[in-house]
PDB file of C-alpha atoms in Angstrom:
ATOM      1  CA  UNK E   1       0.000   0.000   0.000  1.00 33.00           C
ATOM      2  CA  UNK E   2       1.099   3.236  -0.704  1.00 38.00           C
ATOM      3  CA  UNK E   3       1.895   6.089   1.749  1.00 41.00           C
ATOM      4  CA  UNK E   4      -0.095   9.498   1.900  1.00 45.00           C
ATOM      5  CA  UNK E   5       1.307  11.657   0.020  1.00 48.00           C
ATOM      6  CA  UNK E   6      -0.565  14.597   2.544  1.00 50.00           C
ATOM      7  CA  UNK E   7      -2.769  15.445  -0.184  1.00 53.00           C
ATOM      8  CA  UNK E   8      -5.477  13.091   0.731  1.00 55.00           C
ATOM      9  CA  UNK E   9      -5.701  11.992  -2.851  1.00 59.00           C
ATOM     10  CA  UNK E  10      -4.873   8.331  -1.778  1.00 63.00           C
ATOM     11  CA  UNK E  11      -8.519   8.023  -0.020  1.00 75.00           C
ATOM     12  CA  UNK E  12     -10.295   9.042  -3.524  1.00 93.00           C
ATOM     13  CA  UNK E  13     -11.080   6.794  -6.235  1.00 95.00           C
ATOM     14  CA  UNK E  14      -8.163   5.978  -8.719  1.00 97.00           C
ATOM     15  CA  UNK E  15      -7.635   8.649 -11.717  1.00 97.00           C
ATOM     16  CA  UNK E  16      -7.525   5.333 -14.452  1.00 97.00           C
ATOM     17  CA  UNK E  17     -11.006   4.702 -13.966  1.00 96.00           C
ATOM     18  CA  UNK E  18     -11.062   1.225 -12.397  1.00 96.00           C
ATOM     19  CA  UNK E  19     -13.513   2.309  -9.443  1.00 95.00           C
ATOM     20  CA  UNK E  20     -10.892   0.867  -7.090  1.00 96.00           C
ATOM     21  CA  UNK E  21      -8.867   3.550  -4.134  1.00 97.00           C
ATOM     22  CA  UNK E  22      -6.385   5.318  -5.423  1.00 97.00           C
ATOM     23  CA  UNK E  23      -3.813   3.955  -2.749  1.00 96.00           C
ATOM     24  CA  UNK E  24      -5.599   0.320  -3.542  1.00 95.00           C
ATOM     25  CA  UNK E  25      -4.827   0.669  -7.144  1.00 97.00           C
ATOM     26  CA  UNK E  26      -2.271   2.830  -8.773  1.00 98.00           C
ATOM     27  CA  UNK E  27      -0.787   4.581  -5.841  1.00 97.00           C
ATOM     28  CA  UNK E  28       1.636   1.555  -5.150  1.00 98.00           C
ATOM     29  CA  UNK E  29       2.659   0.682  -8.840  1.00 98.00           C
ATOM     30  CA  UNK E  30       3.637   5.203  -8.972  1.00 98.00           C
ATOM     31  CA  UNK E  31       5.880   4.169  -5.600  1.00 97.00           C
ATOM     32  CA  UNK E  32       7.817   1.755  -7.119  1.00 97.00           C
ATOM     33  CA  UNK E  33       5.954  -1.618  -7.453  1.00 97.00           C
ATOM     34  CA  UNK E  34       5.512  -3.881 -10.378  1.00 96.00           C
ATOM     35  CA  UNK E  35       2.878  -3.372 -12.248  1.00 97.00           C
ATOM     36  CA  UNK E  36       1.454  -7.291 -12.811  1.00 96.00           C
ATOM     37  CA  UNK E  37      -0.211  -6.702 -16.765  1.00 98.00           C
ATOM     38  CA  UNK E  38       0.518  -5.020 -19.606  1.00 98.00           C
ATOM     39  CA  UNK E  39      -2.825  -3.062 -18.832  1.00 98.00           C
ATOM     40  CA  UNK E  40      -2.226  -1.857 -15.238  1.00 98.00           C
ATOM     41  CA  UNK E  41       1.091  -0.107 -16.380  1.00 98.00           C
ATOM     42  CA  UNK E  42      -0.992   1.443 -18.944  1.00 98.00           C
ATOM     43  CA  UNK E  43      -3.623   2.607 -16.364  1.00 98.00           C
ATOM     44  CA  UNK E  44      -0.354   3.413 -13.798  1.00 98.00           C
ATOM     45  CA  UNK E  45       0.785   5.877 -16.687  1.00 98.00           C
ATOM     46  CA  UNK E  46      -2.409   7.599 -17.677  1.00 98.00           C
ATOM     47  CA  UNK E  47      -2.527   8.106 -13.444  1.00 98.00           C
ATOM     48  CA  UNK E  48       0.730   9.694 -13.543  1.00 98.00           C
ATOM     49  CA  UNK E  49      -0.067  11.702 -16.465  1.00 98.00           C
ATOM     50  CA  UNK E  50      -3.199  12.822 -14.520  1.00 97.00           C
ATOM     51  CA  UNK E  51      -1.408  14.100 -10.990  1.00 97.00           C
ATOM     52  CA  UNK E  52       1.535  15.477 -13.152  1.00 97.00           C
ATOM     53  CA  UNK E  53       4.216  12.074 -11.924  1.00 97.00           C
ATOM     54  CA  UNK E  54       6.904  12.643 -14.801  1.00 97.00           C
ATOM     55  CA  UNK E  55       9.047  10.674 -12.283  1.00 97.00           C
ATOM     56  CA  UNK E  56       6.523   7.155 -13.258  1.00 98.00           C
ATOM     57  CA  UNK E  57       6.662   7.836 -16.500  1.00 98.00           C
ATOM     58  CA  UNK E  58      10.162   8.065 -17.000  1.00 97.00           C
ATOM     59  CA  UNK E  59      10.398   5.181 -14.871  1.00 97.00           C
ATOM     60  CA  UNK E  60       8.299   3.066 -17.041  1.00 98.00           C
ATOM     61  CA  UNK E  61       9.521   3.967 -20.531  1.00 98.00           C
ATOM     62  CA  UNK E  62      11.787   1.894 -22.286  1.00 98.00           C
ATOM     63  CA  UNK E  63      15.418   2.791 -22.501  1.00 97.00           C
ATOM     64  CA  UNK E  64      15.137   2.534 -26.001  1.00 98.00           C
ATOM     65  CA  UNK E  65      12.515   4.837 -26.737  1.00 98.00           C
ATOM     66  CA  UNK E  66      12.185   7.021 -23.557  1.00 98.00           C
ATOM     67  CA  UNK E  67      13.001  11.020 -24.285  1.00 96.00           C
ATOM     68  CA  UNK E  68      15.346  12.613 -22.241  1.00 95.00           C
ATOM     69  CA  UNK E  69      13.289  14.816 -20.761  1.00 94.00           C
ATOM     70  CA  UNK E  70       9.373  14.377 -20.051  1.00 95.00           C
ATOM     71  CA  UNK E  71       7.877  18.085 -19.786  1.00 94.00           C
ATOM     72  CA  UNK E  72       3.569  17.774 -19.109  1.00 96.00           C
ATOM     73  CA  UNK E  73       1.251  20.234 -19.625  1.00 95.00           C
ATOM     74  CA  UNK E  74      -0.158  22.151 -16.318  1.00 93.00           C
ATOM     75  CA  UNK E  75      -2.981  23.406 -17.862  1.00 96.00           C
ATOM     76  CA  UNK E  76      -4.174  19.893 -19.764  1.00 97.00           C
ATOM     77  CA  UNK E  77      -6.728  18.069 -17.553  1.00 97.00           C
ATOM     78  CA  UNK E  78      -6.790  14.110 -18.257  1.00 97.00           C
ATOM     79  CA  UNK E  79     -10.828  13.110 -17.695  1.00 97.00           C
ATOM     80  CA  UNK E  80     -11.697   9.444 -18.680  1.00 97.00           C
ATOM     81  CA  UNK E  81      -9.118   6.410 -19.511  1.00 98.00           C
ATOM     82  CA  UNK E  82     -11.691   3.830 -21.447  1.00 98.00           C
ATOM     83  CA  UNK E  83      -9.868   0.556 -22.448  1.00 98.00           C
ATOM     84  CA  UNK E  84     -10.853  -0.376 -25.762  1.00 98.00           C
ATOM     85  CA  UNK E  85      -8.637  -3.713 -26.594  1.00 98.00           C
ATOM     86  CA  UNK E  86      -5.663  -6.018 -24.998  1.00 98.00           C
ATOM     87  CA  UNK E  87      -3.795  -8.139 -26.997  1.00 98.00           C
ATOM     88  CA  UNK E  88      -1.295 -10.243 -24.469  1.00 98.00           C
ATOM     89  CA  UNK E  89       0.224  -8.344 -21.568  1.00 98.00           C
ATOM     90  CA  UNK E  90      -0.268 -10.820 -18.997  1.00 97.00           C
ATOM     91  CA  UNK E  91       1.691 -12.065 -16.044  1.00 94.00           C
ATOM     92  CA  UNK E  92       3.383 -14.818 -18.494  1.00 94.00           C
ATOM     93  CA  UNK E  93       3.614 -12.576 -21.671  1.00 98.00           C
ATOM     94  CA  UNK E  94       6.711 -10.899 -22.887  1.00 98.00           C
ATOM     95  CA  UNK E  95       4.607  -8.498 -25.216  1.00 98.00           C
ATOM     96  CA  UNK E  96       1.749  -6.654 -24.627  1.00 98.00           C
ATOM     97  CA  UNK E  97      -0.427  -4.243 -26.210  1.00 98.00           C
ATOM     98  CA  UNK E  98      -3.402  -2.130 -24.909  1.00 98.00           C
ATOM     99  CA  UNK E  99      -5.760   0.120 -26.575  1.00 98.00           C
ATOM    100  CA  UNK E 100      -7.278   2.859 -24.806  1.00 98.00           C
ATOM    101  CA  UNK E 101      -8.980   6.436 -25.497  1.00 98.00           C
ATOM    102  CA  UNK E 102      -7.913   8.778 -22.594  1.00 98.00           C
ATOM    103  CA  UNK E 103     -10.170  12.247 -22.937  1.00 98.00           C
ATOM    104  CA  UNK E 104      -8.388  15.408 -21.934  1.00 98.00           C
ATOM    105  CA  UNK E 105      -9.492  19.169 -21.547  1.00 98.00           C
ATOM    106  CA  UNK E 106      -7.748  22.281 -21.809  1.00 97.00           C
ATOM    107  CA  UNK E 107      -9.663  25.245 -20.835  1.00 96.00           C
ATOM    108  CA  UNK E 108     -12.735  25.624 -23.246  1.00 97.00           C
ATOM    109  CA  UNK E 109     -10.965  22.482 -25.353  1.00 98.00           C
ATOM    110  CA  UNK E 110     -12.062  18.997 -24.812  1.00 98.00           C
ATOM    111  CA  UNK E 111     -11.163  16.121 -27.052  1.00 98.00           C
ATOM    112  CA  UNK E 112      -9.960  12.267 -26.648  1.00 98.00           C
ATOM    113  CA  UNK E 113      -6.536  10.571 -27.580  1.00 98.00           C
ATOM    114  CA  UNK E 114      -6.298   7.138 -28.982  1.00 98.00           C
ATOM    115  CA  UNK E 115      -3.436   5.183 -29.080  1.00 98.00           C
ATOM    116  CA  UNK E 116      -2.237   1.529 -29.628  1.00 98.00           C
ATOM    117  CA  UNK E 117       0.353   1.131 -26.608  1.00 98.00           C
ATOM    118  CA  UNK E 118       2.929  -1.427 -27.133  1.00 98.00           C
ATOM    119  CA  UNK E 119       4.635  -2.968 -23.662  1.00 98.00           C
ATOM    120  CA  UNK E 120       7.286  -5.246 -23.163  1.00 98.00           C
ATOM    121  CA  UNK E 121       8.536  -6.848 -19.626  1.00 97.00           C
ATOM    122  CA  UNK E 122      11.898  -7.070 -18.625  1.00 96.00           C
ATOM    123  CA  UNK E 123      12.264  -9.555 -15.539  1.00 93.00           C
ATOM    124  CA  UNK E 124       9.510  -8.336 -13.176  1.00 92.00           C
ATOM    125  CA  UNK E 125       8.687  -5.198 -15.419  1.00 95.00           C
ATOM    126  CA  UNK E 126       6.289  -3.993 -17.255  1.00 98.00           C
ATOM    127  CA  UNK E 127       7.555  -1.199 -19.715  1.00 98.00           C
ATOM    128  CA  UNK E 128       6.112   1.510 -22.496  1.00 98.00           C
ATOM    129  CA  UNK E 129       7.534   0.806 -25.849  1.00 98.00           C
ATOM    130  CA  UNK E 130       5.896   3.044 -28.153  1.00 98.00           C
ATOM    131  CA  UNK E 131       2.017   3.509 -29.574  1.00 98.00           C
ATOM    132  CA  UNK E 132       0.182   4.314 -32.549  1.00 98.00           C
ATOM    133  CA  UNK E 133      -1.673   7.501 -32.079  1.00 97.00           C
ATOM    134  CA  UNK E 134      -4.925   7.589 -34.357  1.00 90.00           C
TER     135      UNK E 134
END
């Protein structure tokens, strides 16, 4: 389980849209655990994308395709992760990929991102290869 952070976000329900506690959910895979599935990084990321964690991200990029430097939006709001398809990704796969549509607003601006995530796990973890943005 993972530690207040003093905000008191860890009591409210999980930004990635699974209905579960924050601190029940995501919260432990952005301190530092595994994430089990090809679709719980996915849902860890979109969290960390939502409370601004460039530290997870990094974290869970793949050395081969991770930027140097991860620089998110302040004013972009993330609003709704819907997974749309997983192909692989589970506890015994070495590839993974997970569809998803993750809707975002900034200011008067709303729209939705799609992209085709693919994952691969190294030992005990899960990481983001690349995606397909459509």
């Amino acid at each position: 389980m993972a530690p207040d952070d003093g905000s008191g976000q860890d009591t409210l329900r999980c930004p990635c849209g699974s209905g579960d506690l924050f601190r029940a959910c995501c919260g432990p895979l952005l301190a530092g655990a595994p994430a089990p599935t090809a679709e719980r990084l996915m849902r860890s990321r979109y969290t960390a994308f939502a409370r601004g964690d460039a530290r997870h991200l990094r974290a869970t990029w793949h050395a081969s395709t991770r930027p140097a430097t991860i620089d998110l939006d302040e004013d972009l709001v993330w609003r709704r992760l819907a997974i749309l398809d997983r192909v692989a990704g589970g506890p015994f796969d070495r590839e993974g990929i997970v569809e998803f549509a993750a809707s975002w607003q900034q200011g008067a601006e709303r729209g939705v991102l799609r992209e085709r995530s693919r994952f691969v796990r190294e030992g005990r973890s899960w990481l983001y290869v690349d995606g397909d943005v459509s």
